[in-house]
Amino acid sequence: DVKVTQSSRYLVKRTGEKVFLECVQDMDHENMFWYRQDPGLGLRLIYFSYDVKMKEKGDIPEGYSVSREKKERFSLILESASTNQTSMYLCASSSGYGTGVINGYTFGSGTRLTVV
Amino acid sequence: DAKTTQPPSMDCAEGRAANLPCNHSTISGNEYVYWYRQIHSQGPQYIIHGLKNNETNEMASLIITEDRKSSTLILPHATLRDTAVYYCIVRSAGGTSYGKLTFGQGTILTVHP
């Protein structure tokens, strides 16, 4: 019962290409997140969204943008892919806001992007 | 959110209990302790979370000290499939954090036959 789906498991793109990474969740979660994971650096938050059409920068937003037109879908966009964006990209969603208990994240399986 | 400190690696024999420690000495009153794990090549998986009291679910138990400055995740009967990186995270449930979690380096748990 897959709940967070990332469109591609592996992706190879050329430097300078515009790249779209798609993430869909079927749990009606308010919050969605994009992380990247690199050896020795752990998971780093790129962008997150707490509602449709809303977005917030994470710790490393440079070189990325996002789109959330529908509640269930959160897209990560690499405007002009560069080799230093080669990484594992992980999407997650969660419910809850503010003073409520934030329940656990649900992660997708990840997209391993290679920029050549 | 408070910082956490975990040992970089631990070993455990299959069938034995795995006890993973986490220090969070600067934790404040409204901050929860979360545990996740990441098995190789997969996304992180939620395990358990707690505020003050000890918690147990089908995966693990979470023991939080009375002063809340440290906690221990217990896998009661570790199996080879429990080999993973385990992350301890502390965060506030209040404010406008929108459920954002900050992952540290975690503990690499290796379960041996």
PDB file of C-alpha atoms in Angstrom, chain A residues 9 31 33 35 37 40-43 45 48 50 56 88 90 94 97-105 107-109, chain B residues 32 34 36 38 40-46 49 87 91-105:
ATOM      1  CA  ARG A   9      13.507   5.732  -9.097  1.00  0.00           C
ATOM      2  CA  ASN A  31       2.480  19.168   4.654  1.00  0.00           C
ATOM      3  CA  PHE A  33       8.663  18.146   1.913  1.00  0.00           C
ATOM      4  CA  TYR A  35      14.954  16.549   0.974  1.00  0.00           C
ATOM      5  CA  GLN A  37      20.549  13.057   0.833  1.00  0.00           C
ATOM      6  CA  GLY A  40      28.388  12.432   4.908  1.00  0.00           C
ATOM      7  CA  LEU A  41      25.830  15.250   4.822  1.00  0.00           C
ATOM      8  CA  GLY A  42      22.691  13.364   5.763  1.00  0.00           C
ATOM      9  CA  LEU A  43      19.226  14.561   4.809  1.00  0.00           C
ATOM     10  CA  LEU A  45      15.606  20.048   3.605  1.00  0.00           C
ATOM     11  CA  PHE A  48       8.396  22.366   2.039  1.00  0.00           C
ATOM     12  CA  TYR A  50       2.018  23.407   4.241  1.00  0.00           C
ATOM     13  CA  GLU A  56       8.671  27.709   2.319  1.00  0.00           C
ATOM     14  CA  MET A  88      19.171  11.116  -3.829  1.00  0.00           C
ATOM     15  CA  LEU A  90      13.347  12.181  -1.031  1.00  0.00           C
ATOM     16  CA  SER A  94       2.875  14.653   7.165  1.00  0.00           C
ATOM     17  CA  TYR A  97       0.021  21.843  12.169  1.00  0.00           C
ATOM     18  CA  GLY A  98       0.970  24.197  14.931  1.00  0.00           C
ATOM     19  CA  THR A  99      -0.005  23.099  18.407  1.00  0.00           C
ATOM     20  CA  GLY A 100      -1.129  19.644  17.378  1.00  0.00           C
ATOM     21  CA  VAL A 101       1.085  16.615  17.639  1.00  0.00           C
ATOM     22  CA  ILE A 102       2.898  16.229  14.394  1.00  0.00           C
ATOM     23  CA  ASN A 103       2.510  12.650  13.340  1.00  0.00           C
ATOM     24  CA  GLY A 104       5.274  10.793  11.665  1.00  0.00           C
ATOM     25  CA  TYR A 105       6.456  11.612   8.224  1.00  0.00           C
ATOM     26  CA  PHE A 107       8.627   9.108   2.910  1.00  0.00           C
ATOM     27  CA  GLY A 108       8.711   8.045  -0.691  1.00  0.00           C
ATOM     28  CA  SER A 109      11.295   5.574  -1.974  1.00  0.00           C
TER      29      SER A 109
ATOM     30  CA  TYR B  32       8.873  15.762  21.221  1.00  0.00           C
ATOM     31  CA  TYR B  34      11.050  11.218  17.287  1.00  0.00           C
ATOM     32  CA  TYR B  36      13.176   7.167  12.351  1.00  0.00           C
ATOM     33  CA  GLN B  38      16.530   4.290   7.042  1.00  0.00           C
ATOM     34  CA  HIS B  40      19.755   1.131   2.602  1.00  0.00           C
ATOM     35  CA  SER B  41      18.335   2.657  -0.591  1.00  0.00           C
ATOM     36  CA  GLN B  42      14.946   3.370   0.943  1.00  0.00           C
ATOM     37  CA  GLY B  43      13.295   6.459   2.362  1.00  0.00           C
ATOM     38  CA  PRO B  44      13.344   6.912   6.147  1.00  0.00           C
ATOM     39  CA  GLN B  45      10.630   5.110   8.080  1.00  0.00           C
ATOM     40  CA  TYR B  46       8.855   6.495  11.137  1.00  0.00           C
ATOM     41  CA  HIS B  49       7.714   9.361  19.127  1.00  0.00           C
ATOM     42  CA  TYR B  87      17.794   8.922  13.567  1.00  0.00           C
ATOM     43  CA  ARG B  91      11.230  19.110  17.554  1.00  0.00           C
ATOM     44  CA  SER B  92       8.464  21.315  18.794  1.00  0.00           C
ATOM     45  CA  ALA B  93       4.841  20.529  18.070  1.00  0.00           C
ATOM     46  CA  GLY B  94       3.904  24.173  18.396  1.00  0.00           C
ATOM     47  CA  GLY B  95       4.372  27.325  16.446  1.00  0.00           C
ATOM     48  CA  THR B  96       4.558  27.463  12.695  1.00  0.00           C
ATOM     49  CA  SER B  97       7.046  24.710  12.102  1.00  0.00           C
ATOM     50  CA  TYR B  98       4.604  22.824   9.847  1.00  0.00           C
ATOM     51  CA  GLY B  99       6.011  19.503  10.918  1.00  0.00           C
ATOM     52  CA  LYS B 100       9.504  20.206   9.667  1.00  0.00           C
ATOM     53  CA  LEU B 101      12.112  17.710  10.860  1.00  0.00           C
ATOM     54  CA  THR B 102      15.867  18.167  10.886  1.00  0.00           C
ATOM     55  CA  PHE B 103      17.814  14.936  10.493  1.00  0.00           C
ATOM     56  CA  GLY B 104      21.283  14.503  11.989  1.00  0.00           C
ATOM     57  CA  GLN B 105      23.833  11.833  11.086  1.00  0.00           C
TER      58      GLN B 105
END
